């Protein structure tokens, strides 16, 4: 079987998960890595036994590549995606969030569409076994009328974490806990609860010195009438506590906990006698907050490119959760509820300080 040739653009923290996942897949082969920090690029390249570069144009001109995984700071995703798609016509796997502004997201979608490139946005938590089981219940309408959806991210990121790279915690290139660490959980909330209609949010930075927030809370009203709650912080001390989602409906309740939305804690439906669930079947024990989803997600990416299977999470789907995140920041800055039907784009996210 001919392997798809992947290149990693960005050799920071998340590159390890992509490298591990692609190495574990028989249908994939990592052929090159690139980072503006030569030491980082060299370290990962040597570990994978592939060429390393500090200039991605140089890498793409010299290497035979099918897919480029964009693992750079969030504020650079749009530039790197459009460059790779327009100049080199390569498929793109882009880490979350796909961009920091909706105009950038639209530019990425259009660039890939015009140049015949698939755009995949990484949402690996959708591939956690308990989460897939939850989505099945939503699709089957087992909850009946949806009542309340809640996500909690209680992780630890100290000052040392933010000081490792100058872009971390900045408005221009990263954002805070909503845009970075909780982006996957916010995506899951709208994926299972439906389209949000109105949000009311508050943010603050309590324990670290960064431009953006280390802690945020929000109340959500969904179009279907259900309500939602987001609680997200990187100020948990002394270590990661949880990454969770719970869904309450007219006919049932599901809670998924663990520190990576990876452990089925509660599965109860009024019709549960017909399919009594063994909760242990839907428990996973990943070694870190990233979970096991990257392997499953990237396997679907390969299947889409090689066999025409539907795109697991395309640019339009990635844009939905980005719009949700941007609405949270706009509400927090305005101090008022924000309706998602209104024009968004007035928050600090994706802009230089003071702009």
Coordinates of C-alpha atoms in Angstrom, one line a residue:
X1 CA 0.0 0.0 0.0
X2 CA 1.4 3.4 -1.0
X3 CA 1.9 5.6 1.9
X4 CA 0.8 9.3 2.2
X5 CA 3.8 11.5 2.7
X6 CA 3.4 14.0 5.6
X7 CA 5.5 17.0 6.6
X8 CA 5.2 18.7 10.0
X9 CA 5.3 22.5 9.9
X10 CA 6.0 23.5 13.5
X11 CA 8.0 21.4 15.9
X12 CA 6.7 22.6 19.3
X13 CA 4.7 20.9 22.0
X14 CA 1.9 19.4 19.8
X15 CA 4.2 18.0 17.1
X16 CA 5.0 15.1 19.4
X17 CA 1.4 13.9 19.2
X18 CA 1.3 14.2 15.5
X19 CA 4.6 12.4 15.1
X20 CA 3.5 9.6 17.4
X21 CA 0.1 9.2 15.6
X22 CA 1.5 9.2 12.1
X23 CA 4.3 6.8 13.0
X24 CA 1.7 4.4 14.3
X25 CA -0.3 4.4 11.0
X26 CA 0.9 2.0 8.3
X27 CA -0.6 4.3 5.6
X28 CA 1.4 7.3 6.6
X29 CA 5.0 8.4 6.4
X30 CA 6.6 11.5 7.8
X31 CA 9.2 12.8 5.2
X32 CA 10.3 16.1 6.7
X33 CA 9.8 18.6 9.5
X34 CA 10.2 22.4 9.7
X35 CA 10.5 25.1 12.4
X36 CA 11.9 28.6 12.5
X37 CA 13.8 27.4 15.6
X38 CA 16.6 25.3 14.1
X39 CA 17.3 23.5 17.3
X40 CA 13.7 22.3 17.6
X41 CA 13.6 21.3 13.9
X42 CA 16.9 19.4 14.2
X43 CA 15.9 17.6 17.3
X44 CA 12.6 16.3 15.9
X45 CA 14.1 15.6 12.5
X46 CA 16.9 13.6 14.0
X47 CA 14.5 11.7 16.2
X48 CA 12.3 10.8 13.2
X49 CA 15.3 10.3 10.9
X50 CA 14.0 12.7 8.3
X51 CA 15.3 16.0 6.8
X52 CA 14.7 19.2 8.9
X53 CA 14.2 22.7 7.6
X54 CA 13.9 26.3 9.0
X55 CA 12.1 27.5 5.8
X56 CA 9.0 25.8 4.7
X57 CA 9.3 27.1 1.1
X58 CA 12.7 25.4 1.0
X59 CA 11.2 22.1 2.4
X60 CA 8.2 22.1 0.0
X61 CA 10.5 22.8 -3.0
X62 CA 12.8 20.0 -2.2
X63 CA 10.7 17.2 -0.7
X64 CA 7.9 15.1 -2.2
X65 CA 5.0 15.8 0.1
X66 CA 1.3 15.0 0.0
X67 CA 0.0 16.6 3.3
X68 CA 1.4 19.4 5.5
X69 CA 0.4 19.4 9.2
X70 CA 0.2 23.1 10.3
X71 CA 1.4 23.0 14.0
X72 CA 2.5 26.6 14.3
X73 CA 1.1 29.3 16.6
X74 CA -2.7 29.8 16.0
X75 CA -2.2 33.3 14.7
X76 CA 0.0 32.0 11.9
X77 CA -2.3 29.2 10.7
X78 CA -4.0 31.3 8.1
X79 CA -0.7 32.5 6.5
X80 CA 0.8 29.1 6.5
X81 CA -2.3 27.3 5.2
X82 CA -2.9 29.7 2.4
X83 CA 0.8 29.7 1.4
X84 CA 0.9 25.9 1.2
X85 CA -2.4 25.5 -0.6
X86 CA -1.9 28.3 -3.1
X87 CA 1.8 27.8 -3.9
X88 CA 2.1 24.1 -3.6
X89 CA -1.4 22.6 -3.8
X90 CA -0.9 20.4 -0.8
X91 CA -3.5 19.0 1.5
X92 CA -3.6 20.7 5.0
X93 CA -4.1 19.3 8.5
X94 CA -4.4 22.3 10.7
X95 CA -4.3 22.3 14.5
X96 CA -7.0 24.0 16.5
X97 CA -8.2 26.7 16.4
X98 CA -8.0 26.9 12.6
X99 CA -7.5 30.7 12.9
X100 CA -8.1 33.5 15.3
X101 CA -10.4 35.6 13.1
X102 CA -13.3 34.6 10.9
X103 CA -11.9 36.5 7.9
X104 CA -8.7 34.4 8.2
X105 CA -10.8 31.2 8.4
X106 CA -12.7 32.2 5.3
X107 CA -9.5 32.9 3.5
X108 CA -8.1 29.5 4.4
X109 CA -11.3 27.7 3.2
X110 CA -11.3 29.6 -0.1
X111 CA -7.6 29.0 -0.8
X112 CA -7.9 25.3 -0.3
X113 CA -11.1 25.1 -2.3
X114 CA -9.6 26.9 -5.3
X115 CA -6.4 24.8 -5.3
X116 CA -8.0 21.4 -4.9
X117 CA -6.6 20.9 -1.4
X118 CA -8.4 19.2 1.4
X119 CA -8.5 21.3 4.6
X120 CA -8.7 19.2 7.8
X121 CA -9.1 20.9 11.2
X122 CA -7.9 18.8 14.1
X123 CA -10.7 18.0 16.6
X124 CA -9.3 14.8 18.0
X125 CA -11.5 14.7 21.1
X126 CA -14.5 13.9 18.8
X127 CA -12.7 10.6 18.4
X128 CA -12.6 9.7 22.0
X129 CA -14.6 6.5 22.5
X130 CA -16.9 7.9 25.2
X131 CA -17.5 11.0 23.1
X132 CA -18.4 9.0 20.0
X133 CA -20.9 7.1 22.1
X134 CA -22.4 10.3 23.3
X135 CA -22.7 11.6 19.8
X136 CA -24.5 8.4 18.8
X137 CA -27.0 9.0 21.5
X138 CA -27.6 12.6 20.3
X139 CA -28.1 11.5 16.7
X140 CA -30.5 8.8 17.8
X141 CA -32.4 11.5 19.8
X142 CA -32.2 9.4 23.0
X143 CA -32.0 12.5 25.1
X144 CA -35.4 13.8 23.9
X145 CA -35.6 17.6 24.6
X146 CA -32.1 18.9 25.4
X147 CA -31.8 20.7 28.7
X148 CA -28.3 21.6 29.7
X149 CA -24.8 21.0 28.4
X150 CA -21.7 21.8 30.5
X151 CA -17.9 21.6 29.8
X152 CA -15.2 22.0 32.4
X153 CA -11.5 22.4 31.7
X154 CA -9.4 22.5 34.9
X155 CA -5.8 22.3 33.8
X156 CA -2.5 23.6 35.1
X157 CA -0.3 25.9 33.0
X158 CA 2.1 27.9 35.1
X159 CA 4.2 31.0 34.2
X160 CA 7.0 28.7 33.0
X161 CA 4.7 27.2 30.4
X162 CA 3.8 30.6 29.0
X163 CA 7.4 31.9 29.1
X164 CA 8.6 29.0 26.9
X165 CA 7.5 30.9 23.8
X166 CA 6.9 34.6 23.3
X167 CA 3.6 34.0 21.4
X168 CA 1.9 32.1 24.2
X169 CA -1.0 34.0 25.8
X170 CA -0.8 36.9 23.4
X171 CA -3.9 38.2 21.6
X172 CA -2.2 38.3 18.2
X173 CA -1.0 34.7 18.0
X174 CA -2.7 32.6 20.7
X175 CA -5.5 34.0 22.9
X176 CA -6.1 32.5 26.3
X177 CA -7.8 29.4 27.7
X178 CA -10.9 29.8 25.6
X179 CA -9.0 29.9 22.3
X180 CA -6.3 27.4 23.2
X181 CA -6.7 24.8 25.9
X182 CA -10.6 24.8 25.9
X183 CA -11.0 25.0 22.2
X184 CA -11.7 21.3 21.8
X185 CA -14.2 21.3 24.7
X186 CA -16.1 24.3 23.3
X187 CA -16.2 22.5 20.0
X188 CA -17.7 19.4 21.7
X189 CA -20.3 21.5 23.4
X190 CA -21.7 22.9 20.1
X191 CA -21.2 19.5 18.4
X192 CA -23.6 17.7 20.7
X193 CA -25.9 20.5 21.9
X194 CA -26.4 22.3 18.6
X195 CA -25.9 25.8 17.3
X196 CA -25.4 28.5 20.0
X197 CA -27.6 31.5 19.7
X198 CA -26.4 33.8 22.5
X199 CA -23.4 33.8 24.9
X200 CA -22.5 35.8 28.0
X201 CA -18.9 35.4 29.1
X202 CA -16.4 36.7 31.6
X203 CA -12.6 36.3 31.5
X204 CA -9.7 37.1 33.8
X205 CA -6.0 36.3 34.3
X206 CA -5.5 35.3 38.0
X207 CA -2.2 33.5 38.3
X208 CA 0.0 34.2 35.3
X209 CA 1.2 37.3 33.6
X210 CA -0.1 37.1 30.0
X211 CA -2.1 39.4 27.7
X212 CA -5.1 37.1 27.5
X213 CA -7.0 35.1 30.1
X214 CA -6.1 32.1 32.2
X215 CA -9.7 31.7 33.4
X216 CA -13.1 32.1 31.8
X217 CA -16.7 31.3 32.4
X218 CA -19.7 31.6 30.1
X219 CA -23.5 30.9 30.0
X220 CA -24.9 29.8 26.6
X221 CA -28.3 29.8 25.0
X222 CA -28.7 27.3 22.1
X223 CA -31.1 27.7 19.2
X224 CA -33.0 24.6 20.4
X225 CA -33.8 26.3 23.7
X226 CA -31.3 24.4 25.8
X227 CA -28.7 26.1 28.0
X228 CA -25.0 25.6 28.4
X229 CA -22.1 26.4 30.8
X230 CA -18.4 26.7 30.0
X231 CA -15.9 26.7 32.9
X232 CA -12.3 26.9 31.7
X233 CA -9.0 27.6 33.5
X234 CA -5.3 26.9 33.3
X235 CA -5.0 28.2 36.9
X236 CA -5.7 24.8 38.5
X237 CA -2.9 24.0 41.0
X238 CA -0.8 22.0 41.5
X239 CA -1.7 19.8 38.5
X240 CA -4.3 19.0 35.8
X241 CA -7.7 18.1 37.3
X242 CA -10.2 17.4 34.6
X243 CA -11.5 18.0 31.0
X244 CA -15.2 17.0 31.0
X245 CA -18.6 17.3 29.3
X246 CA -22.0 16.5 30.7
X247 CA -25.3 16.5 28.8
X248 CA -28.7 16.5 30.5
X249 CA -31.9 15.8 28.5
X250 CA -35.5 15.0 29.0
X251 CA -34.9 11.2 28.8
X252 CA -31.3 10.8 30.0
X253 CA -28.0 12.1 31.4
X254 CA -24.4 11.4 30.3
X255 CA -21.2 12.6 31.9
X256 CA -17.7 12.1 30.5
X257 CA -14.8 13.0 32.7
X258 CA -11.1 12.2 33.1
X259 CA -8.6 14.9 32.3
X260 CA -9.0 14.4 28.5
X261 CA -12.8 13.9 28.1
X262 CA -11.9 10.2 28.1
X263 CA -13.8 8.4 30.8
X264 CA -17.5 7.6 30.8
X265 CA -18.6 8.6 34.3
X266 CA -22.4 8.3 33.9
X267 CA -24.7 6.8 31.3
X268 CA -28.4 6.8 32.3
X269 CA -31.5 6.8 30.1
X270 CA -35.1 6.1 30.9
X271 CA -35.1 3.3 28.2
X272 CA -31.7 1.9 29.4
X273 CA -33.0 -1.5 30.1
X274 CA -32.9 -2.4 26.4
X275 CA -29.1 -1.6 26.1
X276 CA -27.6 -1.6 29.6
X277 CA -24.1 0.0 29.1
X278 CA -21.0 -1.4 30.6
X279 CA -19.2 1.8 31.5
X280 CA -15.8 0.2 31.6
X281 CA -16.1 -0.5 27.8
X282 CA -16.0 3.3 27.3
X283 CA -13.1 4.2 29.6
X284 CA -9.7 5.1 28.2
X285 CA -6.6 6.0 30.1
X286 CA -4.4 8.3 28.0
X287 CA -1.0 9.4 29.5
X288 CA -1.8 13.2 29.0
X289 CA -4.5 15.7 28.2
X290 CA -4.2 15.1 24.4
X291 CA -5.8 11.6 24.7
X292 CA -5.7 9.0 21.9
X293 CA -7.8 10.8 19.3
X294 CA -5.0 12.0 17.0
X295 CA -4.5 8.4 15.7
X296 CA -8.2 7.9 14.9
X297 CA -8.5 11.4 13.4
X298 CA -5.5 11.1 11.2
X299 CA -6.6 7.7 10.0
X300 CA -9.8 9.3 8.8
X301 CA -7.7 12.0 7.1
X302 CA -5.8 9.4 5.2
X303 CA -9.1 7.6 4.3
X304 CA -10.6 10.8 3.0
X305 CA -7.6 11.6 0.7
X306 CA -7.0 8.0 -0.5
X307 CA -10.5 6.6 -0.7
X308 CA -12.8 9.5 -1.0
X309 CA -14.3 9.1 2.5
X310 CA -16.0 12.3 3.8
X311 CA -13.8 14.9 5.4
X312 CA -13.9 14.2 9.2
X313 CA -13.7 17.9 10.1
X314 CA -13.4 20.4 7.2
X315 CA -12.8 24.1 7.2
X316 CA -16.5 25.0 7.5
X317 CA -16.9 22.7 10.5
X318 CA -13.8 24.2 12.1
X319 CA -15.2 27.7 11.5
X320 CA -18.3 26.9 13.6
X321 CA -16.3 26.4 16.8
X322 CA -14.1 29.4 16.0
X323 CA -17.2 31.6 15.7
X324 CA -18.3 30.3 19.1
X325 CA -15.0 31.1 20.6
X326 CA -14.9 34.6 19.1
X327 CA -18.4 35.3 20.4
X328 CA -17.2 34.5 24.0
X329 CA -14.4 37.0 23.7
X330 CA -16.7 39.7 22.3
X331 CA -19.1 39.2 25.2
X332 CA -16.4 39.3 27.8
X333 CA -14.9 42.6 26.3
X334 CA -18.3 44.3 25.9
X335 CA -19.6 43.1 29.3
X336 CA -22.9 42.2 27.6
X337 CA -24.5 39.1 26.0
X338 CA -23.6 38.6 22.3
X339 CA -25.9 37.0 19.7
X340 CA -24.1 34.9 17.1
X341 CA -26.4 36.1 14.4
X342 CA -24.7 39.5 14.6
X343 CA -21.5 40.4 12.9
X344 CA -18.5 39.3 14.9
X345 CA -14.9 40.4 14.7
X346 CA -14.4 43.2 17.2
X347 CA -12.5 41.3 19.9
X348 CA -8.8 41.5 20.6
X349 CA -8.3 37.9 19.4
X350 CA -6.1 37.8 16.4
X351 CA -5.0 41.4 16.7
X352 CA -1.8 43.1 17.8
X353 CA -1.9 44.6 21.3
X354 CA -3.6 48.0 21.4
X355 CA -5.2 47.4 18.0

